[in-house]
PDB file of N, CA, C and O in Angstrom:
ATOM      1  N   UNK A1217      39.350  73.076  73.445  1.00 67.00           N
ATOM      2  CA  UNK A1217      39.109  73.154  71.894  1.00 67.00           C
ATOM      3  C   UNK A1217      37.981  72.144  71.539  1.00 67.00           C
ATOM      4  O   UNK A1217      37.468  71.076  72.252  1.00 67.00           O
ATOM      5  N   UNK A1218      37.214  73.232  71.471  1.00 74.00           N
ATOM      6  CA  UNK A1218      35.566  72.512  71.199  1.00 74.00           C
ATOM      7  C   UNK A1218      35.086  71.903  69.566  1.00 74.00           C
ATOM      8  O   UNK A1218      35.553  72.870  69.066  1.00 74.00           O
ATOM      9  N   UNK A1219      34.773  70.872  69.520  1.00 74.00           N
ATOM     10  CA  UNK A1219      35.090  69.856  68.359  1.00 74.00           C
ATOM     11  C   UNK A1219      33.303  69.643  67.960  1.00 74.00           C
ATOM     12  O   UNK A1219      33.207  69.631  66.870  1.00 74.00           O
ATOM     13  N   UNK A1220      32.498  70.163  68.727  1.00 81.00           N
ATOM     14  CA  UNK A1220      31.373  69.922  68.789  1.00 81.00           C
ATOM     15  C   UNK A1220      30.591  68.840  68.614  1.00 81.00           C
ATOM     16  O   UNK A1220      30.179  67.459  68.186  1.00 81.00           O
ATOM     17  N   UNK A1221      31.231  67.809  69.465  1.00 78.00           N
ATOM     18  CA  UNK A1221      31.495  66.146  69.083  1.00 78.00           C
ATOM     19  C   UNK A1221      30.649  65.903  70.697  1.00 78.00           C
ATOM     20  O   UNK A1221      30.621  64.806  70.751  1.00 78.00           O
ATOM     21  N   UNK A1222      30.327  66.912  71.379  1.00 88.00           N
ATOM     22  CA  UNK A1222      29.469  66.611  72.695  1.00 88.00           C
ATOM     23  C   UNK A1222      28.267  66.021  72.091  1.00 88.00           C
ATOM     24  O   UNK A1222      27.244  65.910  71.345  1.00 88.00           O
ATOM     25  N   UNK A1223      28.046  64.413  73.626  1.00 88.00           N
ATOM     26  CA  UNK A1223      26.822  63.674  73.202  1.00 88.00           C
ATOM     27  C   UNK A1223      27.481  63.020  72.351  1.00 88.00           C
ATOM     28  O   UNK A1223      26.342  62.044  71.912  1.00 88.00           O
ATOM     29  N   UNK A1224      27.430  62.392  71.308  1.00 95.00           N
ATOM     30  CA  UNK A1224      28.096  61.645  70.503  1.00 95.00           C
ATOM     31  C   UNK A1224      28.668  60.526  71.359  1.00 95.00           C
ATOM     32  O   UNK A1224      29.557  60.509  72.059  1.00 95.00           O
ATOM     33  N   UNK A1225      29.131  59.338  70.202  1.00 96.00           N
ATOM     34  CA  UNK A1225      29.569  57.931  70.779  1.00 96.00           C
ATOM     35  C   UNK A1225      30.559  58.046  69.463  1.00 96.00           C
ATOM     36  O   UNK A1225      30.495  57.525  68.378  1.00 96.00           O
ATOM     37  N   UNK A1226      31.906  56.683  69.765  1.00 96.00           N
ATOM     38  CA  UNK A1226      32.771  56.736  68.962  1.00 96.00           C
ATOM     39  C   UNK A1226      33.573  55.581  68.991  1.00 96.00           C
ATOM     40  O   UNK A1226      33.300  55.276  70.776  1.00 96.00           O
ATOM     41  N   UNK A1227      33.510  55.051  67.846  1.00 95.00           N
ATOM     42  CA  UNK A1227      34.472  53.255  68.344  1.00 95.00           C
ATOM     43  C   UNK A1227      35.528  53.745  68.234  1.00 95.00           C
ATOM     44  O   UNK A1227      35.140  54.047  67.130  1.00 95.00           O
ATOM     45  N   UNK A1228      36.964  53.349  68.932  1.00 95.00           N
ATOM     46  CA  UNK A1228      38.016  53.711  68.673  1.00 95.00           C
ATOM     47  C   UNK A1228      38.693  52.050  68.927  1.00 95.00           C
ATOM     48  O   UNK A1228      38.944  51.790  69.481  1.00 95.00           O
ATOM     49  N   UNK A1229      39.095  51.481  68.089  1.00 92.00           N
ATOM     50  CA  UNK A1229      39.384  50.686  68.125  1.00 92.00           C
ATOM     51  C   UNK A1229      41.462  50.134  67.864  1.00 92.00           C
ATOM     52  O   UNK A1229      41.666  51.375  67.723  1.00 92.00           O
ATOM     53  N   UNK A1230      41.338  49.236  68.776  1.00 91.00           N
ATOM     54  CA  UNK A1230      43.100  49.562  68.569  1.00 91.00           C
ATOM     55  C   UNK A1230      42.593  50.666  69.876  1.00 91.00           C
ATOM     56  O   UNK A1230      44.650  50.921  69.404  1.00 91.00           O
ATOM     57  N   UNK A1231      42.115  50.693  71.058  1.00 94.00           N
ATOM     58  CA  UNK A1231      42.379  51.750  71.705  1.00 94.00           C
ATOM     59  C   UNK A1231      43.450  51.647  72.587  1.00 94.00           C
ATOM     60  O   UNK A1231      42.681  51.564  73.623  1.00 94.00           O
ATOM     61  N   UNK A1232      43.867  50.347  73.082  1.00 94.00           N
ATOM     62  CA  UNK A1232      43.888  49.966  74.458  1.00 94.00           C
ATOM     63  C   UNK A1232      44.999  51.092  74.753  1.00 94.00           C
ATOM     64  O   UNK A1232      46.052  50.928  75.766  1.00 94.00           O
ATOM     65  N   UNK A1233      46.125  51.118  74.175  1.00 94.00           N
ATOM     66  CA  UNK A1233      47.593  52.063  74.320  1.00 94.00           C
ATOM     67  C   UNK A1233      47.571  52.703  73.222  1.00 94.00           C
ATOM     68  O   UNK A1233      47.075  52.550  72.011  1.00 94.00           O
ATOM     69  N   UNK A1234      48.604  53.579  73.938  1.00 97.00           N
ATOM     70  CA  UNK A1234      49.266  54.659  72.583  1.00 97.00           C
ATOM     71  C   UNK A1234      48.235  55.644  71.995  1.00 97.00           C
ATOM     72  O   UNK A1234      47.627  56.070  72.516  1.00 97.00           O
ATOM     73  N   UNK A1235      48.436  55.010  70.096  1.00 96.00           N
ATOM     74  CA  UNK A1235      47.841  56.416  69.782  1.00 96.00           C
ATOM     75  C   UNK A1235      46.067  56.613  69.990  1.00 96.00           C
ATOM     76  O   UNK A1235      45.876  57.873  70.213  1.00 96.00           O
ATOM     77  N   UNK A1236      46.295  55.107  69.359  1.00 96.00           N
ATOM     78  CA  UNK A1236      44.510  55.036  69.981  1.00 96.00           C
ATOM     79  C   UNK A1236      44.526  55.363  71.770  1.00 96.00           C
ATOM     80  O   UNK A1236      43.210  55.859  71.447  1.00 96.00           O
ATOM     81  N   UNK A1237      44.751  55.130  71.745  1.00 97.00           N
ATOM     82  CA  UNK A1237      44.168  55.768  73.798  1.00 97.00           C
ATOM     83  C   UNK A1237      44.346  56.280  73.532  1.00 97.00           C
ATOM     84  O   UNK A1237      42.892  56.810  74.054  1.00 97.00           O
ATOM     85  N   UNK A1238      45.326  57.620  73.119  1.00 97.00           N
ATOM     86  CA  UNK A1238      45.497  59.662  73.581  1.00 97.00           C
ATOM     87  C   UNK A1238      44.084  59.652  72.941  1.00 97.00           C
ATOM     88  O   UNK A1238      43.247  60.510  72.977  1.00 97.00           O
ATOM     89  N   UNK A1239      43.496  59.430  71.886  1.00 96.00           N
ATOM     90  CA  UNK A1239      42.678  59.250  70.246  1.00 96.00           C
ATOM     91  C   UNK A1239      41.159  59.473  71.328  1.00 96.00           C
ATOM     92  O   UNK A1239      40.410  60.021  71.454  1.00 96.00           O
ATOM     93  N   UNK A1240      40.582  58.420  72.268  1.00 97.00           N
ATOM     94  CA  UNK A1240      39.925  58.219  72.731  1.00 97.00           C
ATOM     95  C   UNK A1240      39.803  58.518  74.181  1.00 97.00           C
ATOM     96  O   UNK A1240      38.812  58.769  75.049  1.00 97.00           O
ATOM     97  N   UNK A1241      40.785  59.576  74.760  1.00 97.00           N
ATOM     98  CA  UNK A1241      40.714  60.000  75.530  1.00 97.00           C
ATOM     99  C   UNK A1241      40.739  61.647  75.096  1.00 97.00           C
ATOM    100  O   UNK A1241      40.004  62.139  75.867  1.00 97.00           O
ATOM    101  N   UNK A1242      41.268  62.234  74.469  1.00 95.00           N
ATOM    102  CA  UNK A1242      40.821  63.278  73.180  1.00 95.00           C
ATOM    103  C   UNK A1242      39.121  63.188  73.303  1.00 95.00           C
ATOM    104  O   UNK A1242      39.022  64.644  73.442  1.00 95.00           O
ATOM    105  N   UNK A1243      38.674  62.697  72.590  1.00 96.00           N
ATOM    106  CA  UNK A1243      38.073  62.363  71.757  1.00 96.00           C
ATOM    107  C   UNK A1243      36.302  62.888  73.401  1.00 96.00           C
ATOM    108  O   UNK A1243      35.650  63.341  73.562  1.00 96.00           O
ATOM    109  N   UNK A1244      36.398  61.949  73.699  1.00 96.00           N
ATOM    110  CA  UNK A1244      36.532  62.344  75.719  1.00 96.00           C
ATOM    111  C   UNK A1244      36.386  63.470  76.624  1.00 96.00           C
ATOM    112  O   UNK A1244      35.456  63.969  77.139  1.00 96.00           O
ATOM    113  N   UNK A1245      37.334  64.068  76.731  1.00 94.00           N
ATOM    114  CA  UNK A1245      37.477  65.577  77.067  1.00 94.00           C
ATOM    115  C   UNK A1245      36.101  66.613  75.991  1.00 94.00           C
ATOM    116  O   UNK A1245      35.885  67.684  76.913  1.00 94.00           O
ATOM    117  N   UNK A1246      36.105  65.650  74.509  1.00 94.00           N
ATOM    118  CA  UNK A1246      35.301  66.853  73.720  1.00 94.00           C
ATOM    119  C   UNK A1246      33.369  66.259  74.384  1.00 94.00           C
ATOM    120  O   UNK A1246      32.615  67.437  73.791  1.00 94.00           O
ATOM    121  N   UNK A1247      33.997  65.648  75.184  1.00 95.00           N
ATOM    122  CA  UNK A1247      32.021  64.674  75.643  1.00 95.00           C
ATOM    123  C   UNK A1247      32.001  64.101  75.344  1.00 95.00           C
ATOM    124  O   UNK A1247      31.050  63.402  75.735  1.00 95.00           O
ATOM    125  N   UNK A1248      32.719  63.332  74.888  1.00 96.00           N
ATOM    126  CA  UNK A1248      31.731  61.907  73.495  1.00 96.00           C
ATOM    127  C   UNK A1248      32.372  60.726  74.562  1.00 96.00           C
ATOM    128  O   UNK A1248      32.769  60.991  75.645  1.00 96.00           O
ATOM    129  N   UNK A1249      30.963  60.294  74.257  1.00 97.00           N
ATOM    130  CA  UNK A1249      30.911  59.206  74.817  1.00 97.00           C
ATOM    131  C   UNK A1249      32.333  57.508  74.027  1.00 97.00           C
ATOM    132  O   UNK A1249      31.682  57.913  72.734  1.00 97.00           O
ATOM    133  N   UNK A1250      32.566  56.972  74.694  1.00 98.00           N
ATOM    134  CA  UNK A1250      34.256  56.307  73.695  1.00 98.00           C
ATOM    135  C   UNK A1250      33.748  54.375  74.196  1.00 98.00           C
ATOM    136  O   UNK A1250      34.022  53.674  75.028  1.00 98.00           O
ATOM    137  N   UNK A1251      33.578  54.261  72.950  1.00 97.00           N
ATOM    138  CA  UNK A1251      33.548  52.721  73.583  1.00 97.00           C
ATOM    139  C   UNK A1251      34.855  51.577  73.291  1.00 97.00           C
ATOM    140  O   UNK A1251      35.727  53.050  71.908  1.00 97.00           O
ATOM    141  N   UNK A1252      35.927  51.518  73.996  1.00 96.00           N
ATOM    142  CA  UNK A1252      37.542  51.221  73.508  1.00 96.00           C
ATOM    143  C   UNK A1252      37.493  49.602  73.334  1.00 96.00           C
ATOM    144  O   UNK A1252      36.824  49.026  73.931  1.00 96.00           O
ATOM    145  N   UNK A1253      38.164  49.503  72.060  1.00 93.00           N
ATOM    146  CA  UNK A1253      38.081  48.160  71.904  1.00 93.00           C
ATOM    147  C   UNK A1253      40.041  47.781  71.312  1.00 93.00           C
ATOM    148  O   UNK A1253      40.391  48.169  70.696  1.00 93.00           O
ATOM    149  N   UNK A1254      39.644  47.034  71.457  1.00 93.00           N
ATOM    150  CA  UNK A1254      41.306  46.183  71.860  1.00 93.00           C
ATOM    151  C   UNK A1254      40.961  44.779  71.897  1.00 93.00           C
ATOM    152  O   UNK A1254      40.170  44.208  72.750  1.00 93.00           O
ATOM    153  N   UNK A1255      42.853  44.717  71.470  1.00 89.00           N
ATOM    154  CA  UNK A1255      42.346  42.348  71.281  1.00 89.00           C
ATOM    155  C   UNK A1255      42.465  41.712  72.398  1.00 89.00           C
ATOM    156  O   UNK A1255      42.642  40.926  73.964  1.00 89.00           O
ATOM    157  N   UNK A1256      43.505  43.106  73.235  1.00 91.00           N
ATOM    158  CA  UNK A1256      44.331  42.607  75.300  1.00 91.00           C
ATOM    159  C   UNK A1256      43.166  43.755  75.326  1.00 91.00           C
ATOM    160  O   UNK A1256      42.743  44.820  75.879  1.00 91.00           O
ATOM    161  N   UNK A1257      42.007  43.068  76.077  1.00 91.00           N
ATOM    162  CA  UNK A1257      40.690  43.410  76.822  1.00 91.00           C
ATOM    163  C   UNK A1257      41.380  43.696  78.129  1.00 91.00           C
ATOM    164  O   UNK A1257      40.670  45.050  78.486  1.00 91.00           O
ATOM    165  N   UNK A1258      42.083  43.593  79.185  1.00 93.00           N
ATOM    166  CA  UNK A1258      42.026  43.638  80.273  1.00 93.00           C
ATOM    167  C   UNK A1258      43.271  45.503  79.566  1.00 93.00           C
ATOM    168  O   UNK A1258      42.786  46.737  81.006  1.00 93.00           O
ATOM    169  N   UNK A1259      43.675  45.815  79.094  1.00 95.00           N
ATOM    170  CA  UNK A1259      43.987  47.334  78.952  1.00 95.00           C
ATOM    171  C   UNK A1259      43.387  47.724  78.326  1.00 95.00           C
ATOM    172  O   UNK A1259      42.751  49.425  79.050  1.00 95.00           O
ATOM    173  N   UNK A1260      42.548  47.877  77.552  1.00 95.00           N
ATOM    174  CA  UNK A1260      40.980  47.894  76.865  1.00 95.00           C
ATOM    175  C   UNK A1260      40.198  48.476  77.978  1.00 95.00           C
ATOM    176  O   UNK A1260      39.985  50.419  78.403  1.00 95.00           O
ATOM    177  N   UNK A1261      40.459  47.663  79.146  1.00 96.00           N
ATOM    178  CA  UNK A1261      39.261  48.094  80.578  1.00 96.00           C
ATOM    179  C   UNK A1261      40.254  49.003  81.822  1.00 96.00           C
ATOM    180  O   UNK A1261      39.378  49.845  81.936  1.00 96.00           O
ATOM    181  N   UNK A1262      41.152  49.044  81.289  1.00 97.00           N
ATOM    182  CA  UNK A1262      42.926  49.902  81.714  1.00 97.00           C
ATOM    183  C   UNK A1262      42.185  51.379  81.902  1.00 97.00           C
ATOM    184  O   UNK A1262      42.471  52.041  82.232  1.00 97.00           O
ATOM    185  N   UNK A1263      42.575  51.353  80.247  1.00 97.00           N
ATOM    186  CA  UNK A1263      42.284  52.637  79.662  1.00 97.00           C
ATOM    187  C   UNK A1263      40.382  52.866  79.887  1.00 97.00           C
ATOM    188  O   UNK A1263      40.696  54.562  79.906  1.00 97.00           O
ATOM    189  N   UNK A1264      39.397  52.241  80.131  1.00 97.00           N
ATOM    190  CA  UNK A1264      38.416  53.197  80.475  1.00 97.00           C
ATOM    191  C   UNK A1264      38.080  53.159  81.109  1.00 97.00           C
ATOM    192  O   UNK A1264      37.367  54.877  81.735  1.00 97.00           O
ATOM    193  N   UNK A1265      38.877  52.941  82.497  1.00 97.00           N
ATOM    194  CA  UNK A1265      38.741  53.522  83.740  1.00 97.00           C
ATOM    195  C   UNK A1265      39.367  54.100  84.152  1.00 97.00           C
ATOM    196  O   UNK A1265      38.720  55.268  84.832  1.00 97.00           O
ATOM    197  N   UNK A1266      40.613  55.120  82.849  1.00 97.00           N
ATOM    198  CA  UNK A1266      41.752  55.695  83.236  1.00 97.00           C
ATOM    199  C   UNK A1266      40.629  57.394  82.417  1.00 97.00           C
ATOM    200  O   UNK A1266      40.209  58.426  83.626  1.00 97.00           O
ATOM    201  N   UNK A1267      39.604  56.549  81.433  1.00 97.00           N
ATOM    202  CA  UNK A1267      38.807  57.606  80.964  1.00 97.00           C
ATOM    203  C   UNK A1267      37.523  58.135  81.559  1.00 97.00           C
ATOM    204  O   UNK A1267      37.808  59.145  82.263  1.00 97.00           O
ATOM    205  N   UNK A1268      36.860  57.179  82.693  1.00 98.00           N
ATOM    206  CA  UNK A1268      36.306  57.437  83.128  1.00 98.00           C
ATOM    207  C   UNK A1268      36.504  58.123  85.077  1.00 98.00           C
ATOM    208  O   UNK A1268      35.901  59.191  85.583  1.00 98.00           O
ATOM    209  N   UNK A1269      37.873  57.565  85.448  1.00 98.00           N
ATOM    210  CA  UNK A1269      38.731  58.449  86.305  1.00 98.00           C
ATOM    211  C   UNK A1269      38.666  59.681  86.300  1.00 98.00           C
ATOM    212  O   UNK A1269      38.686  60.501  87.129  1.00 98.00           O
ATOM    213  N   UNK A1270      39.379  60.126  85.328  1.00 96.00           N
ATOM    214  CA  UNK A1270      39.489  61.785  84.665  1.00 96.00           C
ATOM    215  C   UNK A1270      37.760  62.259  84.233  1.00 96.00           C
ATOM    216  O   UNK A1270      37.939  63.162  83.604  1.00 96.00           O
ATOM    217  N   UNK A1271      36.361  61.643  84.808  1.00 97.00           N
ATOM    218  CA  UNK A1271      35.180  62.699  84.164  1.00 97.00           C
ATOM    219  C   UNK A1271      34.625  62.655  82.863  1.00 97.00           C
ATOM    220  O   UNK A1271      34.022  62.717  82.308  1.00 97.00           O
ATOM    221  N   UNK A1272      35.407  61.251  81.503  1.00 97.00           N
ATOM    222  CA  UNK A1272      35.003  60.927  80.980  1.00 97.00           C
ATOM    223  C   UNK A1272      34.192  60.048  80.698  1.00 97.00           C
ATOM    224  O   UNK A1272      33.885  58.812  81.739  1.00 97.00           O
ATOM    225  N   UNK A1273      33.394  59.673  79.956  1.00 97.00           N
ATOM    226  CA  UNK A1273      32.829  58.205  79.665  1.00 97.00           C
ATOM    227  C   UNK A1273      32.680  56.967  78.844  1.00 97.00           C
ATOM    228  O   UNK A1273      32.991  57.797  77.817  1.00 97.00           O
ATOM    229  N   UNK A1274      33.021  55.962  79.043  1.00 98.00           N
ATOM    230  CA  UNK A1274      33.859  54.886  78.398  1.00 98.00           C
ATOM    231  C   UNK A1274      33.643  53.179  79.429  1.00 98.00           C
ATOM    232  O   UNK A1274      32.811  53.874  80.069  1.00 98.00           O
ATOM    233  N   UNK A1275      33.264  52.597  77.566  1.00 97.00           N
ATOM    234  CA  UNK A1275      33.296  50.756  78.322  1.00 97.00           C
ATOM    235  C   UNK A1275      34.199  50.473  77.490  1.00 97.00           C
ATOM    236  O   UNK A1275      34.830  51.040  76.050  1.00 97.00           O
ATOM    237  N   UNK A1276      34.515  49.529  78.123  1.00 96.00           N
ATOM    238  CA  UNK A1276      35.852  48.517  76.865  1.00 96.00           C
ATOM    239  C   UNK A1276      34.783  47.322  77.298  1.00 96.00           C
ATOM    240  O   UNK A1276      34.905  45.983  77.943  1.00 96.00           O
ATOM    241  N   UNK A1277      34.112  46.475  75.972  1.00 92.00           N
ATOM    242  CA  UNK A1277      32.931  45.074  76.063  1.00 92.00           C
ATOM    243  C   UNK A1277      34.088  44.744  76.049  1.00 92.00           C
ATOM    244  O   UNK A1277      35.022  44.927  75.375  1.00 92.00           O
ATOM    245  N   UNK A1278      33.816  43.679  76.432  1.00 81.00           N
ATOM    246  CA  UNK A1278      34.312  42.199  76.143  1.00 81.00           C
ATOM    247  C   UNK A1278      34.061  42.179  74.825  1.00 81.00           C
ATOM    248  O   UNK A1278      33.400  41.558  73.959  1.00 81.00           O
ATOM    249  N   UNK A1279      35.623  40.999  74.065  1.00 72.00           N
ATOM    250  CA  UNK A1279      35.471  41.016  72.319  1.00 72.00           C
ATOM    251  C   UNK A1279      36.475  39.953  72.446  1.00 72.00           C
ATOM    252  O   UNK A1279      37.661  39.837  73.127  1.00 72.00           O
ATOM    253  N   UNK A1280      36.165  38.487  71.502  1.00 66.00           N
ATOM    254  CA  UNK A1280      37.646  38.049  71.669  1.00 66.00           C
ATOM    255  C   UNK A1280      38.206  37.906  70.173  1.00 66.00           C
ATOM    256  O   UNK A1280      38.926  36.618  69.882  1.00 66.00           O
ATOM    257  N   UNK A1281      37.887  38.604  69.601  1.00 63.00           N
ATOM    258  CA  UNK A1281      38.162  38.549  68.204  1.00 63.00           C
ATOM    259  C   UNK A1281      38.077  38.695  67.692  1.00 63.00           C
ATOM    260  O   UNK A1281      36.507  37.698  67.426  1.00 63.00           O
ATOM    261  N   UNK A1282      38.282  38.587  65.861  1.00 67.00           N
ATOM    262  CA  UNK A1282      37.365  38.237  64.685  1.00 67.00           C
ATOM    263  C   UNK A1282      37.724  36.230  64.844  1.00 67.00           C
ATOM    264  O   UNK A1282      38.520  35.550  65.497  1.00 67.00           O
ATOM    265  N   UNK A1283      36.700  35.950  64.370  1.00 64.00           N
ATOM    266  CA  UNK A1283      35.507  34.088  64.676  1.00 64.00           C
ATOM    267  C   UNK A1283      36.389  33.459  63.391  1.00 64.00           C
ATOM    268  O   UNK A1283      36.252  34.306  62.331  1.00 64.00           O
ATOM    269  N   UNK A1284      36.335  32.408  63.137  1.00 57.00           N
ATOM    270  CA  UNK A1284      36.283  31.479  62.080  1.00 57.00           C
ATOM    271  C   UNK A1284      35.167  31.728  61.641  1.00 57.00           C
ATOM    272  O   UNK A1284      34.230  30.462  61.858  1.00 57.00           O
ATOM    273  N   UNK A1285      35.363  31.302  60.736  1.00 53.00           N
ATOM    274  CA  UNK A1285      33.740  30.692  59.068  1.00 53.00           C
ATOM    275  C   UNK A1285      33.708  29.868  59.982  1.00 53.00           C
ATOM    276  O   UNK A1285      34.593  28.990  59.388  1.00 53.00           O
ATOM    277  N   UNK A1286      31.901  29.727  59.925  1.00 52.00           N
ATOM    278  CA  UNK A1286      31.802  27.510  59.594  1.00 52.00           C
ATOM    279  C   UNK A1286      31.536  27.321  58.176  1.00 52.00           C
ATOM    280  O   UNK A1286      31.195  27.923  57.662  1.00 52.00           O
TER     281      UNK A1286
END
């Protein structure tokens, strides 16, 4: 299916596993670059690595979650 999303960027929150990960994979298959975000950084990196191994473009930048107000 061609959704016309090639060469765009998607930020998918909560995408280390489950529905979020599958959504990220599907978007990458459509030609999008995907940013994987999740509180579980190791799992997010594994998901990004899997997308790249399948020929897609994905990154999982390090993030420590929401901070407290100062």
